mmCIF file of C-alpha atoms in Angstrom:
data_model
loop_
_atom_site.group_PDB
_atom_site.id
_atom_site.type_symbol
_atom_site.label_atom_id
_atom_site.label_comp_id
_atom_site.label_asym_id
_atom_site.label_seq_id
_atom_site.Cartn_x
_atom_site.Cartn_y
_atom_site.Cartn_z
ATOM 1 C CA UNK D 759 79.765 48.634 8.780
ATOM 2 C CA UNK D 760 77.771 45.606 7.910
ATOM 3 C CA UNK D 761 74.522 45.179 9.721
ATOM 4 C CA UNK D 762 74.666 43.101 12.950
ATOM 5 C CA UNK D 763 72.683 39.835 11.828
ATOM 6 C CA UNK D 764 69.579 38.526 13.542
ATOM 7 C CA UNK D 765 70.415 35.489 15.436
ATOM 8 C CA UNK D 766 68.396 34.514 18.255
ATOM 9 C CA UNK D 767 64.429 34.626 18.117
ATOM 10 C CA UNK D 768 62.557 34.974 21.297
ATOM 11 C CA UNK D 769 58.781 34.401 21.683
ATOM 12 C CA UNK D 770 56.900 35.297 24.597
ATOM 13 C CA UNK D 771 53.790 33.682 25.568
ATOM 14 C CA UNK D 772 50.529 34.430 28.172
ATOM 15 C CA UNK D 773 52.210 37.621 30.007
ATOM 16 C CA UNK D 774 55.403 38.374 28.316
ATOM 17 C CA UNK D 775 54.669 40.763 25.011
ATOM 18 C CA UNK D 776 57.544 42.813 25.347
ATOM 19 C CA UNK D 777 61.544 42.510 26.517
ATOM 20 C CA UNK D 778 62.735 45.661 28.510
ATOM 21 C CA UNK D 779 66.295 47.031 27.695
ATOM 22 C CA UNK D 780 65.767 46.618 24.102
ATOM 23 C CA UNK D 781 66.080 49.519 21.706
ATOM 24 C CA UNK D 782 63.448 49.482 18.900
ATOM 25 C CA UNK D 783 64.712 48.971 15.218
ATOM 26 C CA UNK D 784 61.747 48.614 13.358
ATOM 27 C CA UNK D 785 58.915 46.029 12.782
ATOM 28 C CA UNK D 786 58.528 43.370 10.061
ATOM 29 C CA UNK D 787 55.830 41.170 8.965
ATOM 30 C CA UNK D 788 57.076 38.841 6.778
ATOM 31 C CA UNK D 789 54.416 36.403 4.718
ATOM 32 C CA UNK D 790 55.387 33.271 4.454
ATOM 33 C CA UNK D 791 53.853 29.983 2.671
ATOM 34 C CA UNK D 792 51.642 28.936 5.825
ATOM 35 C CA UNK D 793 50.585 32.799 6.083
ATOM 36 C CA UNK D 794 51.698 35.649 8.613
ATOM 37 C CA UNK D 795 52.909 35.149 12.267
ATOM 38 C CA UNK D 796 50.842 35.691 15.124
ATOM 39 C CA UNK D 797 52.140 39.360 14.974
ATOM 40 C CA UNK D 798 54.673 41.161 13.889
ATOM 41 C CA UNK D 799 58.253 40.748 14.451
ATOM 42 C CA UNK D 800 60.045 43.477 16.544
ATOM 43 C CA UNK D 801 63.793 43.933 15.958
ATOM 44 C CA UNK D 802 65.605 45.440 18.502
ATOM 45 C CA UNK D 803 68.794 45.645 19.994
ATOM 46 C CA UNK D 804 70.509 45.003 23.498
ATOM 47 C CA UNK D 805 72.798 48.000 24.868
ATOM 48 C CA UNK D 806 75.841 46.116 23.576
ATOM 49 C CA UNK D 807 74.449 45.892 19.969
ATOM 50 C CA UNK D 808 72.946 42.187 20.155
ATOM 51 C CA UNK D 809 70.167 41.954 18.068
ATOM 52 C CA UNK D 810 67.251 39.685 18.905
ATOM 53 C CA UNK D 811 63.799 38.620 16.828
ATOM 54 C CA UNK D 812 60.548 39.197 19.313
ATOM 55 C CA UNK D 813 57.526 37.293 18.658
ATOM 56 C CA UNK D 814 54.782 37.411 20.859
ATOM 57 C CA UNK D 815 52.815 34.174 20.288
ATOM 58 C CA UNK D 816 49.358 34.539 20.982
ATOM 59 C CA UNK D 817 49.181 38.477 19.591
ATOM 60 C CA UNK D 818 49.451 41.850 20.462
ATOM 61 C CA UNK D 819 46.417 41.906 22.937
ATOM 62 C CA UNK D 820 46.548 37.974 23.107
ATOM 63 C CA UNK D 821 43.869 37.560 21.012
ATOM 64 C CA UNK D 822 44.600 33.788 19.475
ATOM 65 C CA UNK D 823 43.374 30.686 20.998
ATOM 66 C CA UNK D 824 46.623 28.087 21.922
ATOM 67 C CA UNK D 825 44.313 25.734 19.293
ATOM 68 C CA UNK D 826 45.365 28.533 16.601
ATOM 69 C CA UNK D 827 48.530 29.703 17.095
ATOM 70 C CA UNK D 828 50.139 29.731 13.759
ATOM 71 C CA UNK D 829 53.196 28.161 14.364
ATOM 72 C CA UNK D 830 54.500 26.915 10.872
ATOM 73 C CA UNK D 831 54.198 30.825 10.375
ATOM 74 C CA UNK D 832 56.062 31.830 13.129
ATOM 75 C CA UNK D 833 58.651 29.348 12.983
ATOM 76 C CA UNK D 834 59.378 29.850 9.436
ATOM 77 C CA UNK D 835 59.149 33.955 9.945
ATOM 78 C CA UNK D 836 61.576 33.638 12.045
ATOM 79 C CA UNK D 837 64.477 31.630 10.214
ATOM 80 C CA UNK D 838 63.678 34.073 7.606
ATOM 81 C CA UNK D 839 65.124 36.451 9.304
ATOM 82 C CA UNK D 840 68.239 34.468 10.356
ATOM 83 C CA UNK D 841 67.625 33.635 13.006
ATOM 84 C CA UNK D 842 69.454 30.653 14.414
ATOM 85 C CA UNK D 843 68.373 29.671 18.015
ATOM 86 C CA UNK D 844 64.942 30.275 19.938
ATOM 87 C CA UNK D 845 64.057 31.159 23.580
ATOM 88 C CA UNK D 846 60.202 30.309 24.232
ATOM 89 C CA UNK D 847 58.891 31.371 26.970
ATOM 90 C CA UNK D 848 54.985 30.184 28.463
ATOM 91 C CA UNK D 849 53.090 30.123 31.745
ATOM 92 C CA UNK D 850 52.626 26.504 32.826
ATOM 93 C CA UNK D 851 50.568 24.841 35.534
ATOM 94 C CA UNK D 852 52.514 22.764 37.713
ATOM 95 C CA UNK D 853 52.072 19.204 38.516
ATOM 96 C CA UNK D 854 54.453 18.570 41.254
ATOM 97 C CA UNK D 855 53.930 20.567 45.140
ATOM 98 C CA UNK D 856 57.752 21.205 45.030
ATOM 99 C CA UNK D 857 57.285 23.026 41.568
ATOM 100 C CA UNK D 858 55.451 26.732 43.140
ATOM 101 C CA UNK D 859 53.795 28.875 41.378
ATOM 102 C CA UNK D 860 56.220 31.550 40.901
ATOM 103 C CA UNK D 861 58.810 28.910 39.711
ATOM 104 C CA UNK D 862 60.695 28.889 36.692
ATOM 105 C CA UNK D 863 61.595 24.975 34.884
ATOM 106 C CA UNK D 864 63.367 24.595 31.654
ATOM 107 C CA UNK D 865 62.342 21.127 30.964
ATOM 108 C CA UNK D 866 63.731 18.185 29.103
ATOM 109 C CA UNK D 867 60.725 16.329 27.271
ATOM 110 C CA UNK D 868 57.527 16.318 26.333
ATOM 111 C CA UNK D 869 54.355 14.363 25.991
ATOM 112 C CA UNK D 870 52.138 15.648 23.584
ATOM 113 C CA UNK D 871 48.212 15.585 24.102
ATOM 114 C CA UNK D 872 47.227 17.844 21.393
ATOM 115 C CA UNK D 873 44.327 16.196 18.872
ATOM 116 C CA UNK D 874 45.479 16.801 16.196
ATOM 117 C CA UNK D 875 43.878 19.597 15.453
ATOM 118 C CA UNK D 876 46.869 21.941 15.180
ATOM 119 C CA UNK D 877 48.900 21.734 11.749
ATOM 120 C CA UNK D 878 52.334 20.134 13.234
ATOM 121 C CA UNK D 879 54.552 19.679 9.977
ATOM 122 C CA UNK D 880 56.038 21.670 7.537
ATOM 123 C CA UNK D 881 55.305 18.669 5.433
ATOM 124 C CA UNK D 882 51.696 18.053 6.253
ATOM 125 C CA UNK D 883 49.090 18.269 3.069
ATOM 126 C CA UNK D 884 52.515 18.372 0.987
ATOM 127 C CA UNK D 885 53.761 15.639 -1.854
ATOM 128 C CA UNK D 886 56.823 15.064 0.371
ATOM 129 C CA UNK D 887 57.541 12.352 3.280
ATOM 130 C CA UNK D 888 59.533 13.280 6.124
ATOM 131 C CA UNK D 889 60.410 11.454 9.730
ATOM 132 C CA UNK D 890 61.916 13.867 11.835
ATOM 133 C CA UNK D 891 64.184 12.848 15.031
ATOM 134 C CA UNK D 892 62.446 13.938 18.105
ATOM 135 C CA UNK D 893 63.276 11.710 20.893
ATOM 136 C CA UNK D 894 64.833 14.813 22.728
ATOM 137 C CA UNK D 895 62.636 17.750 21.954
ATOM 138 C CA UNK D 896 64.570 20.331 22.473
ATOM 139 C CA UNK D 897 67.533 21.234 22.165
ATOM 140 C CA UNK D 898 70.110 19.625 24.674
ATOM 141 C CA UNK D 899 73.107 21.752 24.192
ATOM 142 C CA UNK D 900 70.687 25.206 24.033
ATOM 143 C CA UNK D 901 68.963 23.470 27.661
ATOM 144 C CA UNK D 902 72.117 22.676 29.325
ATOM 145 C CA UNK D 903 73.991 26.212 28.293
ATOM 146 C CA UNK D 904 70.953 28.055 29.411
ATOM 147 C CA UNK D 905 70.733 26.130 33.363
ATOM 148 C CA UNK D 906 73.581 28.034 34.154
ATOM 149 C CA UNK D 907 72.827 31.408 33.367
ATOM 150 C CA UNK D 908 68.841 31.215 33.822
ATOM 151 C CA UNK D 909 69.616 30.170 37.813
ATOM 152 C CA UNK D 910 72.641 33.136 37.833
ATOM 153 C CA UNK D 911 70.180 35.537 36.906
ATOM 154 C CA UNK D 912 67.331 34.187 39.267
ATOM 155 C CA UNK D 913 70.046 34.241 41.526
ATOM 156 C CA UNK D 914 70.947 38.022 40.943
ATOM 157 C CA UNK D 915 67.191 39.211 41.272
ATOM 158 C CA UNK D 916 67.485 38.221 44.608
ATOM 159 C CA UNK D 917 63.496 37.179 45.201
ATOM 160 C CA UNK D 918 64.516 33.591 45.916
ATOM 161 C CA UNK D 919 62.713 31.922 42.620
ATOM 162 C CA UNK D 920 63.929 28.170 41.960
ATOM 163 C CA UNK D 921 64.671 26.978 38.784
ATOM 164 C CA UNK D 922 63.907 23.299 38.202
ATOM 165 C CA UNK D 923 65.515 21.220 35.499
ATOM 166 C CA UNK D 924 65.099 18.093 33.700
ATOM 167 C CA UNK D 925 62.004 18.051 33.657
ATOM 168 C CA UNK D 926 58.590 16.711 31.587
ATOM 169 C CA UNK D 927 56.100 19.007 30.304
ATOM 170 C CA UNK D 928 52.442 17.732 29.214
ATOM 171 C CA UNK D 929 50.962 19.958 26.018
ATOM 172 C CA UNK D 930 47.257 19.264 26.065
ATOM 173 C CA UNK D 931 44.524 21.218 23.494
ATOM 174 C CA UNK D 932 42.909 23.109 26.190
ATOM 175 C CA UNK D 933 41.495 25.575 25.893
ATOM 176 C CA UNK D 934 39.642 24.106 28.918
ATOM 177 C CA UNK D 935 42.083 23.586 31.926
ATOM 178 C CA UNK D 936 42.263 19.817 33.062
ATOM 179 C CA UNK D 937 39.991 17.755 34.910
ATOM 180 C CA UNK D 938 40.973 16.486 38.180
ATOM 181 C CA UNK D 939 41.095 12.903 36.462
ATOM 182 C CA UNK D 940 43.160 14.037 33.709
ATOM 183 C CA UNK D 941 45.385 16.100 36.233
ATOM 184 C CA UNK D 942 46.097 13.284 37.941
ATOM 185 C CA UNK D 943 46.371 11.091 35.208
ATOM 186 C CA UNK D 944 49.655 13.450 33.854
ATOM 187 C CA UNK D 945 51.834 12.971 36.938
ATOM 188 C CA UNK D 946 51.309 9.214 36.883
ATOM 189 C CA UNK D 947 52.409 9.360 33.699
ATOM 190 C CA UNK D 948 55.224 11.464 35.090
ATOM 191 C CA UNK D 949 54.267 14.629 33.914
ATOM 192 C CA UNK D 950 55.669 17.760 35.707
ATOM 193 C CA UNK D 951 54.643 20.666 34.417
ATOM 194 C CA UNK D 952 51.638 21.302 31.777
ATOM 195 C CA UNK D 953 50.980 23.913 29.202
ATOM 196 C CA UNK D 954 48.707 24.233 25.521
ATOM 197 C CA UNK D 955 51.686 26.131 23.813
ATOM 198 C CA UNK D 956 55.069 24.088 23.201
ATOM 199 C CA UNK D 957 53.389 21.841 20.939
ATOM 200 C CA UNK D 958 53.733 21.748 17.738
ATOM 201 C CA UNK D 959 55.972 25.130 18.167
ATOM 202 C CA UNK D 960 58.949 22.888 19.398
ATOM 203 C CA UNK D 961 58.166 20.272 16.498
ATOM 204 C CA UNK D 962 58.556 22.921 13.859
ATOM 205 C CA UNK D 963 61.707 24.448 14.859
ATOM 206 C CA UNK D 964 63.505 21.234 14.580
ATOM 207 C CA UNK D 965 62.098 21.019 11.301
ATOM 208 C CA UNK D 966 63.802 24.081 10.460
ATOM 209 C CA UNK D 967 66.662 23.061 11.880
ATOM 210 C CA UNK D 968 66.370 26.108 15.067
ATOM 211 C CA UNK D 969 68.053 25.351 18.058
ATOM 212 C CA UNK D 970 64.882 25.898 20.911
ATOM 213 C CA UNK D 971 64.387 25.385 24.223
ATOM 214 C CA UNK D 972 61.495 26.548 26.742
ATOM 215 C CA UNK D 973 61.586 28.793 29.611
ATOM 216 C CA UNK D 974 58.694 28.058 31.750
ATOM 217 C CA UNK D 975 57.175 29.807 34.445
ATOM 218 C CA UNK D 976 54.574 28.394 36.797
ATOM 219 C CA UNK D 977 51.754 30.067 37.259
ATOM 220 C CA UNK D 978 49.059 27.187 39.563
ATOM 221 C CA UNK D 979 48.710 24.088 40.569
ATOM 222 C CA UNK D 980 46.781 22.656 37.548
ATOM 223 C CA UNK D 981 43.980 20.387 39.075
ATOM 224 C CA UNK D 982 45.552 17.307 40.700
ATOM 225 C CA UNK D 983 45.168 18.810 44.708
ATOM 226 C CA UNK D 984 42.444 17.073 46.468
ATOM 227 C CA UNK D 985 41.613 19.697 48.909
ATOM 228 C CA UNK D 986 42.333 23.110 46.365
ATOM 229 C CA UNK D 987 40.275 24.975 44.103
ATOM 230 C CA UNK D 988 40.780 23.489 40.232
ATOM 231 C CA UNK D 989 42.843 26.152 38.435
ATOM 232 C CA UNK D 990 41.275 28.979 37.123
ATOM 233 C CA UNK D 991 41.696 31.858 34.514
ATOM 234 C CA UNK D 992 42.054 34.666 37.678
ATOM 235 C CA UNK D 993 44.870 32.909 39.558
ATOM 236 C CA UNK D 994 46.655 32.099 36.983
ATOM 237 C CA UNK D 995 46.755 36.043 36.087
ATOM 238 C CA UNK D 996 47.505 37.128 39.402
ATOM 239 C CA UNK D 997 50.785 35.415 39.212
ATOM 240 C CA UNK D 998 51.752 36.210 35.430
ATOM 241 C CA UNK D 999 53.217 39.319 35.893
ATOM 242 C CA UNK D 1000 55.678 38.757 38.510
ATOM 243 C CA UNK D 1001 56.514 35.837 36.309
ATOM 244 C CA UNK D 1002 56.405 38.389 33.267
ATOM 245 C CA UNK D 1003 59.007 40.726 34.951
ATOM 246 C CA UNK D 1004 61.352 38.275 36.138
ATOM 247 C CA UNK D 1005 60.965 36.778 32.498
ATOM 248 C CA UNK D 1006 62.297 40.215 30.948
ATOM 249 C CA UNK D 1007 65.337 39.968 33.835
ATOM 250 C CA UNK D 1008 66.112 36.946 32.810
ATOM 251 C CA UNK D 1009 66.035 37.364 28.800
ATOM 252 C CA UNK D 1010 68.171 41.155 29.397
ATOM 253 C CA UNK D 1011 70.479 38.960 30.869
ATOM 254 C CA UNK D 1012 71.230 35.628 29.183
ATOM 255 C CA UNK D 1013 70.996 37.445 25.219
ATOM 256 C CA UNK D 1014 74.134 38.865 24.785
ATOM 257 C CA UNK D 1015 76.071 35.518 25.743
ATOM 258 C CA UNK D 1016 74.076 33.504 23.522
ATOM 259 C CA UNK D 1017 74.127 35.651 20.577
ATOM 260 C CA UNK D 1018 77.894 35.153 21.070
ATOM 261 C CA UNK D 1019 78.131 31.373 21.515
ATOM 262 C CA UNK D 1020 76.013 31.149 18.057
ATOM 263 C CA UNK D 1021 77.931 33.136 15.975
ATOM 264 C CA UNK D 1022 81.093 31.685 17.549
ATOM 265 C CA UNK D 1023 83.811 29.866 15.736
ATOM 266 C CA UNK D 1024 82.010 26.722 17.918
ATOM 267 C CA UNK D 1025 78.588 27.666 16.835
ATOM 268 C CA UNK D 1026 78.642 24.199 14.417
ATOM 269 C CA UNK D 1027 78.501 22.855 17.772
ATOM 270 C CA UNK D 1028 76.440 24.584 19.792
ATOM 271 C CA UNK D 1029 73.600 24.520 17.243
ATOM 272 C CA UNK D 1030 72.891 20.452 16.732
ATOM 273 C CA UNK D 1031 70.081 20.461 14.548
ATOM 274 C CA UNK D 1032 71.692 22.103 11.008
ATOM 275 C CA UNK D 1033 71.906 19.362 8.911
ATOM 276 C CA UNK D 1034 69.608 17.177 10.811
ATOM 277 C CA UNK D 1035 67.014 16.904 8.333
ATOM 278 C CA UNK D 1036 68.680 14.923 5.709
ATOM 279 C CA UNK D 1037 68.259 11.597 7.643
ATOM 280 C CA UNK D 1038 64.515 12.639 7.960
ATOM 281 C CA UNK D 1039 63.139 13.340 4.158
ATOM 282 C CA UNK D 1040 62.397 10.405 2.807
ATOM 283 C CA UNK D 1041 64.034 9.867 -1.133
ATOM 284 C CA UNK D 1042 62.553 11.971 -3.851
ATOM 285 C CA UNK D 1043 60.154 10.318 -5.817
ATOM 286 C CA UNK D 1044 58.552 11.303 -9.147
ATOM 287 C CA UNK D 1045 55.160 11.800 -7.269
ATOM 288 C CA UNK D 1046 56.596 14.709 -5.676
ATOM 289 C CA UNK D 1047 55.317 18.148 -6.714
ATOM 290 C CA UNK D 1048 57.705 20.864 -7.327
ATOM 291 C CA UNK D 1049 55.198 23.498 -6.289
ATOM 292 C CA UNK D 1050 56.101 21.429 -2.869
ATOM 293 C CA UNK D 1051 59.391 21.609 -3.108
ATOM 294 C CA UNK D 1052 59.667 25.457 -3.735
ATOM 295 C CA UNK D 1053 56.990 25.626 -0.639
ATOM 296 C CA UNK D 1054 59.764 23.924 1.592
ATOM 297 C CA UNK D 1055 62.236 25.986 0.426
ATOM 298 C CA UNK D 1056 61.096 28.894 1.832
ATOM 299 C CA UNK D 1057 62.129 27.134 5.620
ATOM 300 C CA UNK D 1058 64.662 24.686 3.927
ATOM 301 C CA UNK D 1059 66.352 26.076 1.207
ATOM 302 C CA UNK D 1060 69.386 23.812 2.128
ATOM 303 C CA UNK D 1061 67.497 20.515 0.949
ATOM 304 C CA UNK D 1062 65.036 22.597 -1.582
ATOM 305 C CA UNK D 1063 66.413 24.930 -3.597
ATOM 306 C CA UNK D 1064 64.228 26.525 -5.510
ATOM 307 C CA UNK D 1065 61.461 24.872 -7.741
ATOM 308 C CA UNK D 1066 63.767 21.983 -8.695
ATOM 309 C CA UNK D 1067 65.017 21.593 -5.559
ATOM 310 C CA UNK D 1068 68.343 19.589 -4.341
ATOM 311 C CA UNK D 1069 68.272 16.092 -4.973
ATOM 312 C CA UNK D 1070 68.237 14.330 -1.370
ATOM 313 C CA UNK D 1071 67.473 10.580 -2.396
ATOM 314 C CA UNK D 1072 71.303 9.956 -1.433
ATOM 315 C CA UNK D 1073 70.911 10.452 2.087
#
């Protein structure tokens, strides 16, 4: 029987480094061009069979900064592997008094206040140009499709945690929490939520062409109450594992349907971003290097093929 293919990568963040109900398969560290993930990649399976690619984003012992999570790594490990679609999860602090901590938000869009510090391209320090669509940042079909279940298994657990939707999280460099100015500053902007993690993790996988949304789970009030302590390290652990277990409810429970809307005769659908990159690399040019090329084809063999690579100056 052939082997049940990898489809759906999940990557836990601050609390969440492993998924119950999963059966071990084995472990795999793949190297890629921009090095090896953040750890290695456990393959397991669900009781029905479902196979699913777990990443745990900061390390086993969380031991990387948000500032140096290796995210062209991990992104590219995992389409390696096959995988089609992404489930992030990370702690966030919350800008808004109806978002508690304890909350969980899949949100919409992002504003990015990273410095530039973190490598955010596939394409960065490379001989070739690409513009990549990002106006919606992740992945609208994957957000909408997950609403549903995410608040049906909230719903089963029974605890009475809210799920908010449409809503805009704020990726800063941290690793300092905000100021009260800054805090502030966010939800006049209209900033909901705030995290250091989706950024450029969210970037990269619609490089690759990934479907990937974010599951986030509120852990504080950042620092935007006049009359509350400013967030701190302690509080925000004291709510990450409830979070953490209601995170592993809630990923036992939504796999197995989404492993079978991707590889469903509608998965050309479902997943939006395959062939989205051929409006974004800009015409080959004679300046570009084929070491380059074979470098991108490691995470986009369907534009760069090999050394040579496929000619894309058409598009």
């Amino acid at each position: 029987m052939a082997e049940e293919k990898v489809l759906i990568g999940v990557i836990g963040g601050s609390g969440l480094y492993h998924l119950d109900n999963l059966t071990f398969i084995k472990s795999v560290n793949p190297e890629t061009p921009w090095g090896f993930p953040s750890s290695p990649i456990t393959i397991a399976s669900l009781p029905s069979g479902t196979r699913v690619a777990f990443l745990t984003r900061h390390g086993v012992g969380h031991f990387i900064n948000p500032s140096n999570v290796p995210g062209r790594a991990n992104i590219a490990a995992l389409k390696s592997l096959g995988v089609r679609a992404i489930v992030a999860f990370s702690a966030v602090g919350s800008l808004r008094e109806e978002i508690a901590p304890g909350s969980f938000v899949i949100p919409s869009q992002i504003i990015d206040r990273t410095k530039g510090i973190r490598p955010a391209s596939f394409f960065q320090d490379t001989s070739i140009v690409a513009h990549t669509m990002f106006g919606d940042p992740f992945s609208n079909k994957l957000v909408h499709w997950l609403e549903e279940r995410v608040r049906k298994a909230l719903d089963s657990e029974g605890k009475g945690v809210k799920l908010f939707t449409d809503k805009t999280i704020v990726c800063m460099e941290g690793p300092q929490f905000s100021t009260r100015a800054e805090s502030n500053m966010y939800r006049q902007w209209g900033g909901d939520l705030i995290n250091m993690s989706v950024l450029p993790e969210a970037k990269l996988a619609r490089e690759a062409e990934l479907s990937y949304a974010l599951i986030a789970t509120a852990t504080d009030y950042d620092s935007w109450r006049p009359h509350s302590e400013a967030v701190t390290a302690h509080e925000v652990f004291k709510t990450l594992k409830s979070n953490a277990d209601t995170s592993r409810l809630v990923a036992a429970t939504i796999l197995d349907d989404l492993q079978a809307a991707v590889s469903s005769d509608d998965a050309a659908i479902f997943l939006e971003e395959v062939g989205s990159m051929k409006f974004s690399i800009m015409p080959r040019s004679e300046r570009q290097k084929p070491e380059d090329r074979q470098k991108l084809a490691y995470v986009l063999p369907e534009y760069f093929s090999g050394e040579e690579g496929t000619d894309v100056s058409s598009v």
